[in-house]
PDB file of C-alpha atoms in Angstrom:
ATOM      1  CA  MET J   1    -118.223  28.397  98.855  1.00  0.00           C
ATOM      2  CA  THR J   2    -121.506  28.316 100.770  1.00  0.00           C
ATOM      3  CA  LYS J   3    -124.617  30.244  99.758  1.00  0.00           C
ATOM      4  CA  THR J   4    -124.202  32.474 102.808  1.00  0.00           C
ATOM      5  CA  THR J   5    -120.609  33.278 101.854  1.00  0.00           C
ATOM      6  CA  LYS J   6    -121.591  33.991  98.250  1.00  0.00           C
ATOM      7  CA  LEU J   7    -124.345  36.315  99.435  1.00  0.00           C
ATOM      8  CA  THR J   8    -121.941  38.137 101.754  1.00  0.00           C
ATOM      9  CA  VAL J   9    -119.407  38.578  98.940  1.00  0.00           C
ATOM     10  CA  SER J  10    -122.105  39.814  96.542  1.00  0.00           C
ATOM     11  CA  ILE J  11    -123.359  42.356  99.066  1.00  0.00           C
ATOM     12  CA  GLY J  12    -119.797  43.519  99.691  1.00  0.00           C
ATOM     13  CA  VAL J  13    -119.143  43.980  95.962  1.00  0.00           C
ATOM     14  CA  LEU J  14    -122.432  45.840  95.592  1.00  0.00           C
ATOM     15  CA  ILE J  15    -121.548  48.223  98.432  1.00  0.00           C
ATOM     16  CA  ILE J  16    -118.127  48.902  96.889  1.00  0.00           C
ATOM     17  CA  LEU J  17    -119.706  49.640  93.508  1.00  0.00           C
ATOM     18  CA  MET J  18    -122.188  51.992  95.132  1.00  0.00           C
ATOM     19  CA  LEU J  19    -119.405  53.833  96.951  1.00  0.00           C
ATOM     20  CA  VAL J  20    -117.317  54.130  93.772  1.00  0.00           C
ATOM     21  CA  THR J  21    -120.331  55.405  91.828  1.00  0.00           C
ATOM     22  CA  TYR J  22    -121.145  57.884  94.592  1.00  0.00           C
ATOM     23  CA  TRP J  23    -117.622  59.265  94.654  1.00  0.00           C
ATOM     24  CA  TYR J  24    -116.615  59.344  90.991  1.00  0.00           C
ATOM     25  CA  PHE J  25    -119.896  60.316  89.365  1.00  0.00           C
ATOM     26  CA  PRO J  26    -120.851  63.871  90.311  1.00  0.00           C
ATOM     27  CA  ARG J  27    -124.179  64.497  91.934  1.00  0.00           C
ATOM     28  CA  THR J  28    -126.279  67.521  91.121  1.00  0.00           C
ATOM     29  CA  PRO J  29    -124.607  70.581  92.662  1.00  0.00           C
ATOM     30  CA  VAL J  30    -126.187  71.752  95.881  1.00  0.00           C
ATOM     31  CA  VAL J  31    -126.966  75.393  96.678  1.00  0.00           C
ATOM     32  CA  PHE J  32    -123.855  77.548  96.573  1.00  0.00           C
ATOM     33  CA  PRO J  33    -122.437  78.306 100.061  1.00  0.00           C
ATOM     34  CA  SER J  34    -123.508  81.321 102.084  1.00  0.00           C
ATOM     35  CA  ASP J  35    -121.195  84.309 102.588  1.00  0.00           C
ATOM     36  CA  LYS J  36    -120.266  83.022 106.034  1.00  0.00           C
ATOM     37  CA  GLU J  37    -119.393  79.566 104.683  1.00  0.00           C
ATOM     38  CA  LEU J  38    -117.336  81.076 101.854  1.00  0.00           C
ATOM     39  CA  ILE J  39    -115.354  83.211 104.298  1.00  0.00           C
ATOM     40  CA  GLN J  40    -114.685  80.202 106.521  1.00  0.00           C
ATOM     41  CA  THR J  41    -113.508  78.077 103.583  1.00  0.00           C
ATOM     42  CA  ILE J  42    -111.211  80.793 102.203  1.00  0.00           C
ATOM     43  CA  SER J  43    -109.689  81.414 105.651  1.00  0.00           C
ATOM     44  CA  ALA J  44    -109.132  77.695 106.199  1.00  0.00           C
ATOM     45  CA  THR J  45    -107.619  77.222 102.735  1.00  0.00           C
ATOM     46  CA  GLN J  46    -105.276  80.235 102.727  1.00  0.00           C
ATOM     47  CA  THR J  47    -104.497  81.247 106.297  1.00  0.00           C
ATOM     48  CA  THR J  48    -102.843  84.549 105.323  1.00  0.00           C
ATOM     49  CA  VAL J  49    -106.094  85.842 103.775  1.00  0.00           C
ATOM     50  CA  ARG J  50    -108.751  87.158 106.143  1.00  0.00           C
ATOM     51  CA  VAL J  51    -111.948  88.005 104.338  1.00  0.00           C
ATOM     52  CA  LYS J  52    -114.049  90.856 105.687  1.00  0.00           C
ATOM     53  CA  GLU J  53    -116.772  90.958 103.039  1.00  0.00           C
ATOM     54  CA  ILE J  54    -118.015  88.806 100.175  1.00  0.00           C
ATOM     55  CA  GLN J  55    -118.894  91.349  97.498  1.00  0.00           C
ATOM     56  CA  ASP J  56    -120.834  89.039  95.197  1.00  0.00           C
ATOM     57  CA  LYS J  57    -121.322  85.461  94.025  1.00  0.00           C
ATOM     58  CA  ILE J  58    -121.216  85.473  90.233  1.00  0.00           C
ATOM     59  CA  TRP J  59    -122.682  82.435  88.488  1.00  0.00           C
ATOM     60  CA  ILE J  60    -120.560  81.224  85.566  1.00  0.00           C
ATOM     61  CA  ASP J  61    -122.346  77.951  84.896  1.00  0.00           C
ATOM     62  CA  ASP J  62    -123.922  75.185  86.970  1.00  0.00           C
ATOM     63  CA  LYS J  63    -120.531  74.068  88.292  1.00  0.00           C
ATOM     64  CA  HIS J  64    -118.509  77.279  88.488  1.00  0.00           C
ATOM     65  CA  PHE J  65    -118.716  80.537  90.456  1.00  0.00           C
ATOM     66  CA  PHE J  66    -116.535  83.637  90.606  1.00  0.00           C
ATOM     67  CA  VAL J  67    -116.470  85.282  94.063  1.00  0.00           C
ATOM     68  CA  PRO J  68    -114.864  88.725  94.609  1.00  0.00           C
ATOM     69  CA  PHE J  69    -114.166  89.810  98.188  1.00  0.00           C
ATOM     70  CA  ILE J  70    -112.548  92.458 100.398  1.00  0.00           C
ATOM     71  CA  THR J  71    -110.026  91.448 103.075  1.00  0.00           C
ATOM     72  CA  THR J  72    -109.652  92.808 106.586  1.00  0.00           C
ATOM     73  CA  THR J  73    -106.553  94.698 105.388  1.00  0.00           C
ATOM     74  CA  GLY J  74    -108.473  96.390 102.555  1.00  0.00           C
ATOM     75  CA  ASP J  75    -107.297  94.248  99.638  1.00  0.00           C
ATOM     76  CA  TYR J  76    -109.738  93.523  96.812  1.00  0.00           C
ATOM     77  CA  GLY J  77    -109.433  89.810  96.089  1.00  0.00           C
ATOM     78  CA  THR J  78    -110.902  87.097  93.894  1.00  0.00           C
ATOM     79  CA  SER J  79    -111.693  83.427  94.288  1.00  0.00           C
ATOM     80  CA  TYR J  80    -112.717  80.717  91.840  1.00  0.00           C
ATOM     81  CA  TRP J  81    -115.076  77.879  92.761  1.00  0.00           C
ATOM     82  CA  GLU J  82    -115.999  74.559  91.183  1.00  0.00           C
ATOM     83  CA  TRP J  83    -118.431  71.777  92.062  1.00  0.00           C
ATOM     84  CA  GLN J  84    -116.400  68.587  92.514  1.00  0.00           C
ATOM     85  CA  ASN J  85    -118.268  65.335  93.083  1.00  0.00           C
ATOM     86  CA  THR J  86    -119.928  66.116  96.404  1.00  0.00           C
ATOM     87  CA  LYS J  87    -118.950  69.662  97.336  1.00  0.00           C
ATOM     88  CA  TRP J  88    -118.045  73.171  96.219  1.00  0.00           C
ATOM     89  CA  LYS J  89    -114.269  73.647  96.218  1.00  0.00           C
ATOM     90  CA  VAL J  90    -112.221  76.840  95.939  1.00  0.00           C
ATOM     91  CA  LEU J  91    -109.657  76.387  93.161  1.00  0.00           C
ATOM     92  CA  ASN J  92    -107.702  79.616  93.476  1.00  0.00           C
ATOM     93  CA  ILE J  93    -107.529  82.602  95.835  1.00  0.00           C
ATOM     94  CA  ASP J  94    -106.014  85.977  94.906  1.00  0.00           C
ATOM     95  CA  ASN J  95    -105.699  88.984  97.175  1.00  0.00           C
ATOM     96  CA  THR J  96    -105.487  91.148  94.051  1.00  0.00           C
ATOM     97  CA  GLY J  97    -108.056  91.748  91.347  1.00  0.00           C
ATOM     98  CA  GLU J  98    -106.275  92.579  88.101  1.00  0.00           C
ATOM     99  CA  PRO J  99    -108.042  91.062  85.067  1.00  0.00           C
ATOM    100  CA  LYS J 100    -107.473  87.399  84.310  1.00  0.00           C
ATOM    101  CA  VAL J 101    -108.858  84.925  81.809  1.00  0.00           C
ATOM    102  CA  TRP J 102    -110.460  81.883  83.430  1.00  0.00           C
ATOM    103  CA  ARG J 103    -110.439  79.006  80.956  1.00  0.00           C
ATOM    104  CA  ILE J 104    -113.255  76.763  82.146  1.00  0.00           C
ATOM    105  CA  ASP J 105    -112.643  74.400  79.211  1.00  0.00           C
ATOM    106  CA  SER J 106    -109.243  75.150  77.731  1.00  0.00           C
ATOM    107  CA  LYS J 107    -110.276  73.790  74.319  1.00  0.00           C
ATOM    108  CA  ASP J 108    -113.453  75.852  74.055  1.00  0.00           C
ATOM    109  CA  PRO J 109    -113.002  79.670  74.020  1.00  0.00           C
ATOM    110  CA  SER J 110    -116.763  80.144  74.481  1.00  0.00           C
ATOM    111  CA  THR J 111    -116.279  78.991  78.092  1.00  0.00           C
ATOM    112  CA  PHE J 112    -113.548  81.568  78.788  1.00  0.00           C
ATOM    113  CA  ARG J 113    -114.367  84.357  81.223  1.00  0.00           C
ATOM    114  CA  LEU J 114    -112.557  87.659  81.757  1.00  0.00           C
ATOM    115  CA  VAL J 115    -112.819  88.441  85.480  1.00  0.00           C
ATOM    116  CA  TRP J 116    -111.566  91.293  87.694  1.00  0.00           C
ATOM    117  CA  ASN J 117    -111.910  93.159  90.994  1.00  0.00           C
ATOM    118  CA  LEU J 118    -110.246  96.583  90.865  1.00  0.00           C
ATOM    119  CA  HIS J 119    -109.222  98.337  94.068  1.00  0.00           C
ATOM    120  CA  GLU J 120    -111.247 101.502  94.779  1.00  0.00           C
ATOM    121  CA  ASP J 121    -108.075 103.485  95.651  1.00  0.00           C
ATOM    122  CA  ASP J 122    -106.927 103.141  92.035  1.00  0.00           C
ATOM    123  CA  LYS J 123    -109.972 105.148  90.872  1.00  0.00           C
ATOM    124  CA  VAL J 124    -110.485 103.179  87.672  1.00  0.00           C
ATOM    125  CA  ALA J 125    -113.583 104.699  86.042  1.00  0.00           C
ATOM    126  CA  TYR J 126    -113.455 102.387  83.037  1.00  0.00           C
ATOM    127  CA  MET J 127    -111.137  99.977  81.320  1.00  0.00           C
ATOM    128  CA  LYS J 128    -110.588  98.708  77.822  1.00  0.00           C
ATOM    129  CA  LEU J 129    -110.099  95.015  77.190  1.00  0.00           C
ATOM    130  CA  PHE J 130    -108.233  94.023  74.048  1.00  0.00           C
ATOM    131  CA  LEU J 131    -107.937  90.975  71.856  1.00  0.00           C
ATOM    132  CA  TYR J 132    -104.591  91.528  70.199  1.00  0.00           C
ATOM    133  CA  ARG J 133    -102.179  90.000  67.751  1.00  0.00           C
ATOM    134  CA  GLU J 134     -98.959  91.322  66.230  1.00  0.00           C
ATOM    135  CA  ARG J 135     -98.265  91.272  62.523  1.00  0.00           C
ATOM    136  CA  ASN J 136     -96.383  88.143  61.641  1.00  0.00           C
ATOM    137  CA  LEU J 137     -94.757  86.465  58.668  1.00  0.00           C
ATOM    138  CA  HIS J 138     -93.362  82.954  58.590  1.00  0.00           C
ATOM    139  CA  VAL J 139     -92.429  80.354  56.013  1.00  0.00           C
ATOM    140  CA  THR J 140     -93.503  76.696  56.170  1.00  0.00           C
ATOM    141  CA  ASP J 141     -92.427  74.198  53.474  1.00  0.00           C
ATOM    142  CA  GLY J 142     -91.465  77.077  51.223  1.00  0.00           C
ATOM    143  CA  ILE J 143     -94.862  78.766  51.570  1.00  0.00           C
ATOM    144  CA  GLU J 144     -95.061  82.262  53.058  1.00  0.00           C
ATOM    145  CA  TYR J 145     -97.844  83.012  55.527  1.00  0.00           C
ATOM    146  CA  TYR J 146     -98.628  86.618  56.439  1.00  0.00           C
ATOM    147  CA  TYR J 147    -100.835  87.522  59.387  1.00  0.00           C
ATOM    148  CA  PRO J 148    -102.100  91.110  59.621  1.00  0.00           C
ATOM    149  CA  LYS J 149    -102.264  92.917  62.930  1.00  0.00           C
ATOM    150  CA  LEU J 150    -105.400  92.289  64.963  1.00  0.00           C
ATOM    151  CA  GLN J 151    -106.844  94.649  67.565  1.00  0.00           C
ATOM    152  CA  MET J 152    -110.345  94.371  68.982  1.00  0.00           C
ATOM    153  CA  GLU J 153    -111.468  96.168  72.112  1.00  0.00           C
ATOM    154  CA  ASN J 154    -114.368  96.302  74.535  1.00  0.00           C
ATOM    155  CA  LYS J 155    -114.952  99.154  76.991  1.00  0.00           C
ATOM    156  CA  ILE J 156    -116.116  98.230  80.511  1.00  0.00           C
ATOM    157  CA  GLU J 157    -117.465 100.768  83.017  1.00  0.00           C
ATOM    158  CA  THR J 158    -116.026 100.152  86.497  1.00  0.00           C
ATOM    159  CA  ALA J 159    -116.794 103.375  88.406  1.00  0.00           C
ATOM    160  CA  SER J 160    -119.852 102.007  90.234  1.00  0.00           C
ATOM    161  CA  VAL J 161    -118.874  98.327  90.577  1.00  0.00           C
ATOM    162  CA  SER J 162    -115.259  97.262  91.118  1.00  0.00           C
ATOM    163  CA  TYR J 163    -115.683  93.652  90.023  1.00  0.00           C
ATOM    164  CA  GLY J 164    -117.118  91.752  87.101  1.00  0.00           C
ATOM    165  CA  SER J 165    -117.147  88.770  84.761  1.00  0.00           C
ATOM    166  CA  MET J 166    -117.387  88.979  80.993  1.00  0.00           C
ATOM    167  CA  GLU J 167    -117.964  86.357  78.326  1.00  0.00           C
ATOM    168  CA  LEU J 168    -115.920  86.811  75.187  1.00  0.00           C
ATOM    169  CA  PRO J 169    -117.980  88.821  72.670  1.00  0.00           C
ATOM    170  CA  ASN J 170    -119.323  86.847  69.719  1.00  0.00           C
ATOM    171  CA  GLU J 171    -117.145  88.900  67.380  1.00  0.00           C
ATOM    172  CA  TRP J 172    -114.069  87.873  69.343  1.00  0.00           C
ATOM    173  CA  LEU J 173    -115.086  84.204  69.303  1.00  0.00           C
ATOM    174  CA  SER J 174    -115.594  84.293  65.534  1.00  0.00           C
ATOM    175  CA  VAL J 175    -112.155  85.828  64.996  1.00  0.00           C
ATOM    176  CA  ILE J 176    -110.482  83.390  67.405  1.00  0.00           C
ATOM    177  CA  ASP J 177    -112.108  80.440  65.672  1.00  0.00           C
ATOM    178  CA  SER J 178    -111.078  81.605  62.199  1.00  0.00           C
ATOM    179  CA  LEU J 179    -107.486  82.353  63.249  1.00  0.00           C
ATOM    180  CA  ILE J 180    -107.103  78.979  64.936  1.00  0.00           C
ATOM    181  CA  LYS J 181    -108.378  77.206  61.816  1.00  0.00           C
ATOM    182  CA  MET J 182    -106.081  79.268  59.590  1.00  0.00           C
ATOM    183  CA  ASP J 183    -103.027  78.693  61.775  1.00  0.00           C
ATOM    184  CA  SER J 184    -103.799  75.004  62.208  1.00  0.00           C
ATOM    185  CA  ALA J 185    -103.879  74.548  58.445  1.00  0.00           C
ATOM    186  CA  ALA J 186    -100.504  76.272  58.113  1.00  0.00           C
ATOM    187  CA  THR J 187     -98.809  74.710  61.148  1.00  0.00           C
ATOM    188  CA  PRO J 188    -100.764  71.645  62.323  1.00  0.00           C
ATOM    189  CA  ASP J 189    -100.612  70.907  66.043  1.00  0.00           C
ATOM    190  CA  LEU J 190     -99.771  67.217  66.318  1.00  0.00           C
ATOM    191  CA  PHE J 191    -101.039  67.035  69.871  1.00  0.00           C
ATOM    192  CA  GLY J 192    -104.361  68.747  69.226  1.00  0.00           C
ATOM    193  CA  ASP J 193    -103.940  71.274  72.027  1.00  0.00           C
ATOM    194  CA  LEU J 194    -105.264  74.818  71.875  1.00  0.00           C
ATOM    195  CA  ASP J 195    -102.342  77.199  72.318  1.00  0.00           C
ATOM    196  CA  LEU J 196    -104.250  80.467  72.243  1.00  0.00           C
ATOM    197  CA  ASN J 197    -101.108  82.520  72.932  1.00  0.00           C
ATOM    198  CA  ARG J 198     -99.724  81.372  69.595  1.00  0.00           C
ATOM    199  CA  HIS J 199    -102.680  82.977  67.869  1.00  0.00           C
ATOM    200  CA  MET J 200    -103.374  86.100  69.967  1.00  0.00           C
ATOM    201  CA  TYR J 201    -103.461  87.392  73.514  1.00  0.00           C
ATOM    202  CA  PHE J 202    -105.618  89.444  75.846  1.00  0.00           C
ATOM    203  CA  ALA J 203    -104.596  92.838  77.233  1.00  0.00           C
ATOM    204  CA  TRP J 204    -106.199  95.694  79.135  1.00  0.00           C
ATOM    205  CA  LYS J 205    -105.864  99.382  79.892  1.00  0.00           C
ATOM    206  CA  PRO J 206    -107.332 101.137  82.992  1.00  0.00           C
ATOM    207  CA  TYR J 207    -108.467 104.768  82.837  1.00  0.00           C
ATOM    208  CA  GLU J 208    -109.461 107.450  85.308  1.00  0.00           C
ATOM    209  CA  LYS J 209    -112.617 109.516  84.737  1.00  0.00           C
ATOM    210  CA  SER J 210    -110.540 112.238  83.049  1.00  0.00           C
ATOM    211  CA  GLY J 211    -109.327 109.761  80.438  1.00  0.00           C
ATOM    212  CA  ILE J 212    -105.727 109.436  81.615  1.00  0.00           C
ATOM    213  CA  GLU J 213    -104.288 106.021  82.373  1.00  0.00           C
ATOM    214  CA  ALA J 214    -105.000 104.953  85.969  1.00  0.00           C
ATOM    215  CA  ARG J 215    -102.282 103.725  88.305  1.00  0.00           C
ATOM    216  CA  ILE J 216    -103.167 100.289  89.651  1.00  0.00           C
ATOM    217  CA  GLU J 217    -100.927  99.948  92.680  1.00  0.00           C
ATOM    218  CA  GLY J 218    -103.721  98.668  94.927  1.00  0.00           C
ATOM    219  CA  THR J 219    -105.036  96.267  92.306  1.00  0.00           C
ATOM    220  CA  SER J 220    -101.770  94.689  91.206  1.00  0.00           C
ATOM    221  CA  ASN J 221     -99.698  94.225  94.379  1.00  0.00           C
ATOM    222  CA  GLY J 222    -100.360  90.862  96.000  1.00  0.00           C
ATOM    223  CA  PHE J 223    -100.184  87.105  95.564  1.00  0.00           C
ATOM    224  CA  SER J 224    -102.122  84.165  94.149  1.00  0.00           C
ATOM    225  CA  PHE J 225    -102.707  80.821  95.867  1.00  0.00           C
ATOM    226  CA  MET J 226    -103.672  77.802  93.748  1.00  0.00           C
ATOM    227  CA  ASN J 227    -105.619  75.131  95.615  1.00  0.00           C
ATOM    228  CA  ASP J 228    -106.507  72.822  92.707  1.00  0.00           C
ATOM    229  CA  ASP J 229    -106.248  72.528  88.936  1.00  0.00           C
ATOM    230  CA  ILE J 230    -107.340  75.726  87.205  1.00  0.00           C
ATOM    231  CA  GLU J 231    -106.291  77.550  84.050  1.00  0.00           C
ATOM    232  CA  LEU J 232    -105.885  81.277  84.678  1.00  0.00           C
ATOM    233  CA  ASP J 233    -104.152  83.578  82.205  1.00  0.00           C
ATOM    234  CA  PHE J 234    -102.662  86.869  83.317  1.00  0.00           C
ATOM    235  CA  VAL J 235    -103.928  89.820  81.254  1.00  0.00           C
ATOM    236  CA  SER J 236    -101.069  92.214  80.549  1.00  0.00           C
ATOM    237  CA  ILE J 237    -101.252  95.988  80.327  1.00  0.00           C
ATOM    238  CA  MET J 238    -101.564  97.177  76.732  1.00  0.00           C
ATOM    239  CA  ASN J 239     -98.644  99.399  75.706  1.00  0.00           C
ATOM    240  CA  ASP J 240     -99.568 102.760  74.188  1.00  0.00           C
ATOM    241  CA  PRO J 241     -97.410 102.284  71.051  1.00  0.00           C
ATOM    242  CA  ASP J 242     -99.311  99.053  70.292  1.00  0.00           C
ATOM    243  CA  ILE J 243    -102.747 100.698  70.354  1.00  0.00           C
ATOM    244  CA  GLU J 244    -104.026 101.755  66.955  1.00  0.00           C
ATOM    245  CA  SER J 245    -106.898 104.222  66.589  1.00  0.00           C
ATOM    246  CA  GLN J 246    -110.200 102.568  65.846  1.00  0.00           C
TER     247      GLN J 246
END
């Protein structure tokens, strides 16, 4: 092999390495897209959704944004964005805004976000978000384990702003951490995965200004379109018999 050939090969290898590094190692995220660019991307990704207005661009962390919007048909929708290598990508598009839990890092509850965008026609003045667990008793290796009922709640005002994002309160994180450790000691997870539903779940309850439960027909009727990997948990309506007075 001649020196010229060796040099050509070396340059070629170097270029390939540079391209691989450029593609697989994320660069610093650029400025988040403008409203116009967001609308164009959503329309191109999910052709049945036509966005009329971007309501807000909510920063989650340096690589994640939550974007609520209103469609041309009056739906209140949500979209979830992530910085991937060289661009901002929409991971999921909903044309409804009922509360969901976005697990940024499924193994770290401190990265979880409760997000929502409630339709104005439903007249939800406030809502209560619950961290909930039923009483439970089970036996492992002849040892009985009893778990008392858990109910924690957080009231969110929604009369003036239909949308929002909420970190889990520190009290909730402390309880989640302790329950996971307790359950893991009793029933070890051989695969090391965090199955939060085994420990507890999230629920919510919408209310009108008068204090009666709000109907959420505008908020709940619609569809969800997943465009990439994302972990979203549906937040169920809390049943009245399950709610204990605080």
